[in-house]
Amino acid sequence: MTMNVLLFFVSCVLTNNFIFSRFLGCCPFLGVSSKVSTAVSMGLAVTFVMTIASLVCYVVYNWILVPLGLTFMSTIAFILVIAALVQFVEMFLKKSSPSLYSALGIYLPLITTNCAVLGVATLNMNNGYSMIQSVLNGTFSAIGFLLAITLMAGVRERLESSKIPQCMKGFPITLVSAGLMAMAFMGFNGIV
Amino acid sequence: MIILYAGLVLGGLGLIFGLVLSFADKKFHVDVDERVEKVRACLGGANCGACGFAGCDAFAQAVVDGKAKPNGCAPAGASGAEKIASIMGVDAGNSEKMVARVLCQGIRGIAKERYVYDGYKSCMTAAGIAGGPKDCRFACIGLGDCMDHCAFNAISMKDGIAHIDENLCTGCGQCAQVCPRSVIKLLPASQKVRVQCRNSDTARLAREVCAKACIGCGRCRKECQYGAITIENGYARIDPDKCQGCGACAAVCPCHCISAPDTVAEAS
């Protein structure tokens, strides 16, 4: 059991990394990765939301959509669930934990439309995961996202102070770095 | 039948979520300073981050806390700034518009250069190397740290010093903070007459390094009818409260380092 969880962890974080091998969640990956501190906050917020969204989407899919034969509606139902969930979590955090809210709060609305969150719910459904597997998949994939965005922020902070040809400044060099990192992550293929 | 189910399920889910959210809105309602919401409503709402805060909400909070100025939001513009000022009880009419000004005229050929600097384009770095590329230790280095930090594209580099477009400047003060030489000062926008030099060395030393340095001779002080000019630390200063903007001082300055209203007009 422990071994399986460990393998699952390695598979989600490294080999099937959401950004570098599935190319989901690229928008926040490029948009919020200019500073390590904000990147970590964003990564943590995504982890938080993806874990809960995996659970809730599992419940909605298996307990409501499957019995009624409405599985073709999964995408629209997941979008609805995720959007409502993020709003709810934001309100809840604001009341119950102002410190956590100030750390994650401004990033939560950004996650409402993050394709990584929708992606994890759809993957859970397609792979036929059980409830525990779904939640673990959500958490571990989000940790992979956290790892990727933090690494990227570190790289971009270095890029800030390096001499870059005029034509490559800004977005081009960022995309090239992201591509190189994706290739590096390809190296993990086959270890699980 | 399946269409009915689909409609019912989605409608039901939507209804449930709506009820839960409206319940949560009441249950988890946090009392915030109502001024924050009012200020928030005046802002651009794009979460652009040009103000230097994490978003519009954070900026509104900072304004209410007194950590940000009402005119910090560029998209809201002057009208937005006035609304915010009235919400905050700061009379916008009395709050003098400030603009950043470069108090240096040490362009190429005027200020002597100590060495040719060809390193990393940063005033902060250049200032640390043998006292900077210009002989005058008070001069604008001209590598554009201020330009990089200006969110409103108000600053350009001309002939080796910074130029600030007063129409674009919002007086946020970012440039003044990053300048390693403190050569940029926030001054009232209405104050057109100003001493454009901060060299506090003695007259001979100041003159050696720059043709337009203030030597603290005091002719402007004698000329001023309103007693607005004082000589402190070797250079002239104008008290904006007393200055009437006549420009008599600029006319007699032997070093041409006081700008008068007409010379400002020419320059712009």
Coordinates of C-alpha atoms in Angstrom, one line a residue:
Chain A
M1 CA 0.0 0.0 0.0
T2 CA 2.7 2.5 1.0
M3 CA 4.7 1.4 -2.0
N4 CA 1.8 2.0 -4.2
V5 CA 1.2 5.5 -2.8
L6 CA 4.9 6.3 -3.3
L7 CA 4.8 5.1 -6.9
F8 CA 1.6 7.1 -7.5
F9 CA 3.4 10.2 -6.0
V10 CA 6.4 9.8 -8.2
S11 CA 4.2 9.2 -11.2
C12 CA 2.0 12.3 -10.6
V13 CA 4.8 14.7 -9.5
L14 CA 7.6 13.8 -12.0
T15 CA 6.7 11.5 -14.9
N16 CA 3.1 12.8 -15.5
N17 CA 3.8 16.3 -14.3
F18 CA 0.8 18.4 -15.1
I19 CA 2.7 21.2 -16.7
F20 CA 5.6 19.5 -18.3
S21 CA 4.0 16.4 -19.7
R22 CA 0.3 17.1 -19.8
F23 CA 0.6 20.9 -20.6
L24 CA -2.3 21.8 -18.4
G25 CA -2.3 24.9 -16.2
C26 CA 0.2 26.8 -18.4
C27 CA -1.5 30.1 -17.9
P28 CA -0.7 30.5 -14.2
F29 CA 2.6 28.7 -14.8
L30 CA 3.7 31.6 -17.1
G31 CA 1.7 34.3 -15.5
V32 CA 2.5 34.0 -11.8
S33 CA 6.0 32.7 -12.0
S34 CA 8.0 35.9 -11.9
K35 CA 8.8 35.7 -8.2
V36 CA 9.4 32.6 -6.1
S37 CA 7.3 33.9 -3.2
T38 CA 4.2 34.5 -5.3
A39 CA 4.8 31.3 -7.2
V40 CA 4.8 29.3 -4.0
S41 CA 1.6 30.9 -2.8
M42 CA -0.1 30.2 -6.1
G43 CA 1.1 26.6 -6.0
L44 CA -0.2 26.1 -2.5
A45 CA -3.6 27.6 -3.5
V46 CA -3.8 25.2 -6.5
T47 CA -2.9 22.3 -4.2
F48 CA -5.6 23.3 -1.8
V49 CA -8.3 23.7 -4.5
M50 CA -7.3 20.6 -6.6
T51 CA -7.5 18.3 -3.5
I52 CA -11.0 19.5 -2.6
A53 CA -12.1 19.7 -6.2
S54 CA -11.1 16.0 -6.8
L55 CA -13.2 14.9 -3.9
V56 CA -16.2 17.0 -4.7
C57 CA -16.1 16.1 -8.4
Y58 CA -15.8 12.4 -7.6
V59 CA -18.9 12.7 -5.5
V60 CA -20.9 14.6 -8.1
Y61 CA -19.8 12.3 -10.9
N62 CA -20.2 8.9 -9.2
W63 CA -23.2 9.6 -7.1
I64 CA -25.3 11.9 -9.3
L65 CA -24.2 11.7 -13.0
V66 CA -23.4 8.0 -13.3
P67 CA -26.7 6.7 -11.7
L68 CA -28.7 9.1 -13.9
G69 CA -26.7 8.2 -17.1
L70 CA -25.6 11.8 -17.5
T71 CA -21.9 11.1 -17.9
F72 CA -21.7 13.2 -21.0
M73 CA -22.5 16.2 -18.9
S74 CA -19.4 15.8 -16.8
T75 CA -17.4 18.8 -18.1
I76 CA -20.1 21.3 -17.6
A77 CA -21.0 19.9 -14.2
F78 CA -17.3 20.0 -13.1
I79 CA -17.0 23.6 -14.2
L80 CA -20.0 24.5 -12.2
V81 CA -18.8 22.6 -9.2
I82 CA -15.2 24.0 -9.3
A83 CA -16.4 27.6 -9.7
A84 CA -18.9 27.4 -6.8
L85 CA -16.3 25.5 -4.7
V86 CA -13.6 28.1 -5.1
Q87 CA -16.0 30.9 -4.3
F88 CA -17.1 29.1 -1.2
V89 CA -13.6 28.3 -0.1
E90 CA -12.6 31.9 -0.5
M91 CA -15.5 33.1 1.7
F92 CA -14.8 30.4 4.3
L93 CA -11.1 31.3 4.4
K94 CA -11.8 35.0 4.7
K95 CA -13.9 34.4 7.8
S96 CA -12.0 31.6 9.5
S97 CA -8.4 32.2 8.7
P98 CA -7.5 35.7 7.6
S99 CA -3.8 34.9 7.5
L100 CA -4.3 32.0 5.1
Y101 CA -6.7 34.2 3.2
S102 CA -4.1 37.0 2.7
A103 CA -1.6 34.4 1.6
L104 CA -3.8 32.5 -0.9
G105 CA -6.9 34.8 -1.2
I106 CA -5.9 36.8 -4.2
Y107 CA -4.9 33.7 -6.1
L108 CA -8.1 31.7 -5.5
P109 CA -10.3 33.6 -8.0
L110 CA -7.6 32.9 -10.6
I111 CA -7.9 29.2 -10.1
T112 CA -11.6 29.2 -10.8
T113 CA -10.9 28.9 -14.5
N114 CA -7.6 27.0 -14.2
C115 CA -7.7 24.1 -16.7
A116 CA -5.4 22.0 -14.4
V117 CA -8.2 21.7 -11.9
L118 CA -10.8 20.7 -14.5
G119 CA -8.1 18.4 -16.0
V120 CA -7.6 16.5 -12.8
A121 CA -11.3 16.0 -12.3
T122 CA -11.6 14.7 -15.9
L123 CA -8.5 12.4 -15.6
N124 CA -9.9 10.9 -12.3
M125 CA -13.1 10.2 -14.2
N126 CA -11.5 8.7 -17.3
N127 CA -9.1 6.5 -15.3
G128 CA -11.9 5.2 -13.1
Y129 CA -10.1 6.1 -9.8
S130 CA -11.7 5.3 -6.5
M131 CA -12.4 8.2 -4.1
I132 CA -9.1 7.9 -2.3
Q133 CA -7.2 7.5 -5.5
S134 CA -8.9 10.6 -6.9
V135 CA -8.0 12.7 -3.9
L136 CA -4.4 11.5 -3.9
N137 CA -4.2 12.1 -7.6
G138 CA -5.5 15.7 -7.1
T139 CA -3.0 16.4 -4.3
F140 CA 0.0 14.8 -5.9
S141 CA -0.6 16.4 -9.3
A142 CA -1.0 19.7 -7.6
I143 CA 2.3 19.1 -5.8
G144 CA 3.8 18.5 -9.2
F145 CA 2.4 21.9 -10.3
L146 CA 3.8 23.5 -7.2
L147 CA 7.2 22.0 -8.0
A148 CA 7.1 23.1 -11.6
I149 CA 6.0 26.7 -10.9
T150 CA 8.5 27.1 -8.1
L151 CA 11.4 25.9 -10.3
M152 CA 10.2 28.1 -13.1
A153 CA 10.1 31.1 -10.8
G154 CA 13.7 30.4 -9.7
V155 CA 14.8 30.2 -13.3
R156 CA 13.0 33.5 -14.1
E157 CA 14.6 35.3 -11.2
R158 CA 18.0 34.2 -12.6
L159 CA 17.0 35.3 -16.1
E160 CA 16.2 38.8 -14.7
S161 CA 19.8 39.5 -14.1
S162 CA 21.4 37.8 -17.0
K163 CA 22.4 39.3 -20.4
I164 CA 19.7 38.2 -22.9
P165 CA 19.7 39.2 -26.6
Q166 CA 17.2 42.0 -27.2
C167 CA 14.9 39.8 -29.4
M168 CA 14.7 37.0 -26.8
K169 CA 13.9 39.3 -23.8
G170 CA 10.8 38.6 -21.8
F171 CA 8.4 36.0 -23.1
P172 CA 10.5 34.3 -25.7
I173 CA 13.3 33.3 -23.3
T174 CA 10.6 32.3 -20.7
L175 CA 9.0 29.9 -23.2
V176 CA 12.4 28.5 -24.3
S177 CA 13.3 27.9 -20.6
A178 CA 9.9 26.2 -20.0
G179 CA 10.5 24.0 -23.1
L180 CA 14.0 23.0 -21.8
M181 CA 12.5 22.2 -18.4
A182 CA 9.8 20.1 -20.0
M183 CA 12.5 18.1 -21.9
A184 CA 14.4 17.6 -18.6
F185 CA 11.2 16.2 -17.1
M186 CA 10.9 13.8 -20.0
G187 CA 14.0 12.1 -18.5
F188 CA 11.8 10.8 -15.7
N189 CA 9.8 8.8 -18.2
G190 CA 10.0 5.1 -17.5
I191 CA 11.1 5.2 -13.9
V192 CA 7.6 4.1 -12.8
Chain B
M1 CA -36.4 12.1 -20.7
I2 CA -32.6 12.3 -20.5
I3 CA -32.8 15.9 -21.5
L4 CA -35.2 16.6 -18.7
Y5 CA -32.8 14.8 -16.2
A6 CA -29.9 16.8 -17.6
G7 CA -31.7 20.1 -17.2
L8 CA -33.0 19.1 -13.7
V9 CA -29.6 18.0 -12.5
L10 CA -27.7 21.0 -13.7
G11 CA -30.4 23.4 -12.6
G12 CA -30.6 21.6 -9.3
L13 CA -26.8 21.7 -8.8
G14 CA -26.8 25.4 -9.7
L15 CA -29.6 26.1 -7.3
I16 CA -28.0 24.3 -4.5
F17 CA -24.6 26.0 -5.1
G18 CA -26.4 29.3 -5.3
L19 CA -28.2 28.8 -2.0
V20 CA -25.0 27.5 -0.4
L21 CA -23.1 30.5 -1.6
S22 CA -25.7 33.1 -0.6
F23 CA -25.9 31.4 2.8
A24 CA -22.1 31.4 3.1
D25 CA -22.1 35.1 2.1
K26 CA -24.2 35.9 5.2
K27 CA -22.7 33.3 7.5
F28 CA -19.1 34.1 6.7
H29 CA -19.6 37.8 6.2
V30 CA -16.6 39.8 7.4
D31 CA -17.2 43.4 8.4
V32 CA -14.7 45.4 6.4
D33 CA -14.2 49.2 6.5
E34 CA -16.9 50.4 4.2
R35 CA -14.5 52.9 2.8
V36 CA -12.4 50.0 1.3
E37 CA -15.4 48.9 -0.8
K38 CA -16.1 52.5 -1.9
V39 CA -12.5 53.1 -2.8
R40 CA -12.5 49.7 -4.6
A41 CA -15.4 50.8 -6.7
C42 CA -13.5 53.9 -8.0
L43 CA -10.5 51.9 -9.2
G44 CA -9.8 50.5 -12.7
G45 CA -10.6 47.0 -11.5
A46 CA -8.2 45.3 -13.9
N47 CA -5.9 44.0 -11.2
C48 CA -3.0 45.4 -13.3
G49 CA -0.6 45.8 -10.4
A50 CA 0.8 49.1 -11.7
C51 CA 0.2 50.6 -8.3
G52 CA 2.7 48.1 -6.8
F53 CA 0.1 46.2 -4.7
A54 CA -1.2 42.7 -5.3
G55 CA -4.4 43.8 -6.8
C56 CA -7.2 46.4 -6.7
D57 CA -8.5 45.0 -3.3
A58 CA -5.0 45.3 -1.8
F59 CA -4.6 48.8 -3.1
A60 CA -8.0 49.9 -1.7
Q61 CA -7.0 48.5 1.6
A62 CA -3.7 50.2 1.5
V63 CA -5.3 53.6 0.7
V64 CA -7.7 53.2 3.7
D65 CA -4.7 52.2 5.9
G66 CA -2.9 55.4 4.7
K67 CA -0.2 53.3 3.1
A68 CA -1.0 54.4 -0.5
K69 CA -1.9 57.7 -2.0
P70 CA -5.4 58.3 -3.5
N71 CA -3.8 59.0 -6.9
G72 CA -1.9 55.7 -7.0
C73 CA -4.2 54.0 -9.5
A74 CA -3.2 54.9 -13.1
P75 CA -6.3 53.4 -14.8
A76 CA -8.7 55.4 -12.5
G77 CA -7.0 58.6 -13.6
A78 CA -7.4 62.0 -12.1
S79 CA -11.2 61.8 -11.7
G80 CA -10.9 58.5 -9.9
A81 CA -8.2 60.0 -7.6
E82 CA -10.5 62.8 -6.8
K83 CA -13.4 60.5 -5.9
I84 CA -11.0 58.4 -3.7
A85 CA -9.7 61.6 -2.0
S86 CA -13.3 62.7 -1.2
I87 CA -14.1 59.2 0.3
M88 CA -10.9 59.4 2.4
G89 CA -11.8 62.9 3.5
V90 CA -8.6 64.3 1.9
D91 CA -9.6 67.4 0.1
A92 CA -8.4 66.8 -3.4
G93 CA -8.3 70.6 -4.0
N94 CA -5.9 71.1 -1.2
S95 CA -3.7 68.1 -1.9
E96 CA -1.1 69.6 -4.2
K97 CA -0.2 67.5 -7.2
M98 CA 3.3 66.4 -6.9
V99 CA 5.6 65.5 -9.8
A100 CA 9.0 63.9 -9.8
R101 CA 11.8 66.1 -11.0
V102 CA 15.4 65.4 -11.9
L103 CA 17.6 67.9 -10.1
C104 CA 20.6 67.7 -12.4
Q105 CA 21.6 69.2 -15.7
G106 CA 24.7 67.2 -16.1
I107 CA 24.2 66.1 -19.7
R108 CA 27.1 65.0 -21.8
G109 CA 29.6 67.8 -22.3
I110 CA 28.4 69.7 -19.3
A111 CA 29.2 67.2 -16.5
K112 CA 32.7 65.8 -16.8
E113 CA 33.0 62.0 -17.2
R114 CA 35.4 60.1 -15.0
Y115 CA 35.5 57.0 -17.1
V116 CA 33.6 55.2 -19.8
Y117 CA 31.2 52.8 -18.2
D118 CA 30.3 49.8 -20.3
G119 CA 28.9 47.4 -17.7
Y120 CA 25.5 46.2 -16.6
K121 CA 23.0 48.9 -17.3
S122 CA 22.1 49.9 -13.8
C123 CA 22.8 53.2 -12.0
M124 CA 23.0 51.2 -8.7
T125 CA 25.8 49.1 -10.1
A126 CA 27.6 52.0 -11.8
A127 CA 27.4 54.1 -8.7
G128 CA 29.4 51.5 -6.8
I129 CA 32.3 51.5 -9.2
A130 CA 34.9 54.2 -8.3
G131 CA 32.2 56.7 -7.4
G132 CA 30.3 56.4 -10.6
P133 CA 31.0 57.3 -14.3
K134 CA 30.6 61.1 -13.8
D135 CA 33.0 63.2 -11.8
C136 CA 30.2 64.9 -9.9
R137 CA 29.1 62.6 -7.0
F138 CA 25.6 64.2 -7.0
A139 CA 24.9 63.9 -10.7
C140 CA 22.3 61.8 -12.5
I141 CA 24.1 58.6 -13.7
G142 CA 21.7 58.2 -16.6
L143 CA 21.5 54.5 -16.9
G144 CA 17.8 54.4 -16.3
D145 CA 17.0 52.7 -13.0
C146 CA 14.2 55.3 -12.6
M147 CA 12.9 54.6 -16.2
D148 CA 12.8 50.9 -15.5
H149 CA 10.7 51.5 -12.4
C150 CA 8.3 54.0 -13.9
A151 CA 4.9 52.3 -14.4
F152 CA 3.7 55.2 -16.6
N153 CA 6.5 55.6 -19.1
A154 CA 7.0 59.1 -18.0
I155 CA 10.8 58.9 -17.9
S156 CA 13.2 58.9 -20.8
M157 CA 16.9 59.1 -21.1
K158 CA 18.3 62.0 -23.0
D159 CA 22.0 63.0 -23.4
G160 CA 22.9 60.9 -20.4
I161 CA 20.4 62.1 -17.8
A162 CA 16.8 61.3 -17.0
H163 CA 14.0 63.4 -18.3
I164 CA 10.5 63.3 -16.8
D165 CA 7.4 64.1 -18.7
E166 CA 5.4 66.0 -16.2
N167 CA 2.1 65.3 -18.0
L168 CA 2.6 61.6 -17.5
C169 CA 4.1 61.7 -14.1
T170 CA 1.6 60.7 -11.3
G171 CA 3.9 61.5 -8.5
C172 CA 4.0 58.0 -7.2
G173 CA 7.7 58.4 -6.2
Q174 CA 8.9 55.0 -7.3
C175 CA 11.8 56.7 -9.3
A176 CA 12.8 58.8 -6.3
Q177 CA 13.1 55.7 -4.2
V178 CA 15.3 53.7 -6.6
C179 CA 17.7 56.5 -7.6
P180 CA 21.0 55.7 -5.9
R181 CA 22.0 59.4 -6.1
S182 CA 18.6 60.7 -4.8
V183 CA 18.7 63.2 -7.7
I184 CA 15.0 62.8 -8.2
K185 CA 12.7 64.7 -5.8
L186 CA 9.0 65.0 -5.6
L187 CA 8.0 68.7 -5.9
P188 CA 4.7 70.5 -6.3
A189 CA 3.7 70.6 -9.9
S190 CA 2.9 74.3 -9.7
Q191 CA 6.5 75.0 -8.6
K192 CA 8.1 75.9 -11.9
V193 CA 11.2 77.7 -10.6
R194 CA 13.7 75.3 -9.2
V195 CA 17.4 74.8 -8.5
Q196 CA 18.5 72.0 -10.7
C197 CA 21.6 71.0 -8.9
R198 CA 22.3 69.3 -5.6
N199 CA 26.1 69.6 -5.5
S200 CA 27.0 70.5 -1.9
D201 CA 30.8 70.7 -2.5
T202 CA 32.6 74.0 -2.3
A203 CA 32.3 76.3 -5.3
R204 CA 35.7 75.4 -6.8
L205 CA 35.1 71.7 -6.6
A206 CA 31.6 71.9 -7.9
R207 CA 32.7 74.0 -10.9
E208 CA 35.5 71.6 -11.7
V209 CA 33.1 68.7 -12.3
C210 CA 30.2 70.4 -14.0
A211 CA 29.6 73.6 -16.0
K212 CA 26.1 74.0 -14.6
A213 CA 26.7 73.2 -11.0
C214 CA 25.3 75.5 -8.3
I215 CA 28.3 77.1 -6.6
G216 CA 26.3 78.6 -3.7
C217 CA 27.3 82.2 -4.6
G218 CA 24.1 83.6 -3.3
R219 CA 23.2 86.0 -6.1
C220 CA 19.8 84.4 -6.4
R221 CA 19.2 85.0 -2.7
K222 CA 20.0 88.7 -3.0
E223 CA 17.8 89.0 -6.1
C224 CA 14.7 87.3 -4.5
Q225 CA 12.3 89.9 -3.2
Y226 CA 10.3 87.3 -1.3
G227 CA 13.1 85.8 0.8
A228 CA 12.3 82.4 -0.7
I229 CA 15.9 81.3 -1.4
T230 CA 18.4 80.0 1.2
I231 CA 21.8 78.6 0.7
E232 CA 22.3 75.4 2.6
N233 CA 25.1 72.9 2.4
G234 CA 26.6 74.8 -0.5
Y235 CA 23.7 75.0 -2.9
A236 CA 20.6 77.2 -3.2
R237 CA 17.1 76.0 -2.2
I238 CA 13.8 77.5 -3.0
D239 CA 10.9 77.5 -0.5
P240 CA 7.8 76.6 -2.6
D241 CA 5.6 78.3 -0.1
K242 CA 7.3 81.7 -0.4
C243 CA 8.3 81.5 -4.1
Q244 CA 6.0 83.6 -6.4
G245 CA 7.5 82.2 -9.6
C246 CA 8.8 85.5 -10.9
G247 CA 12.0 83.9 -12.2
A248 CA 14.3 86.8 -11.2
C249 CA 16.7 84.4 -9.6
A250 CA 17.0 82.4 -12.8
A251 CA 18.0 85.5 -14.8
V252 CA 20.9 86.3 -12.5
C253 CA 22.3 82.8 -11.9
P254 CA 25.8 82.7 -13.3
C255 CA 25.7 79.0 -13.7
H256 CA 22.3 78.7 -15.3
C257 CA 21.2 76.1 -12.9
I258 CA 17.9 77.7 -11.9
S259 CA 15.0 76.9 -14.2
A260 CA 12.5 79.7 -14.7
P261 CA 8.9 79.3 -16.0
D262 CA 9.8 80.4 -19.5
T263 CA 12.8 78.1 -19.8
V264 CA 10.7 75.2 -18.6
A265 CA 8.2 76.0 -21.4
E266 CA 11.1 76.1 -23.9
A267 CA 12.4 72.7 -22.7
S268 CA 9.0 71.1 -23.0

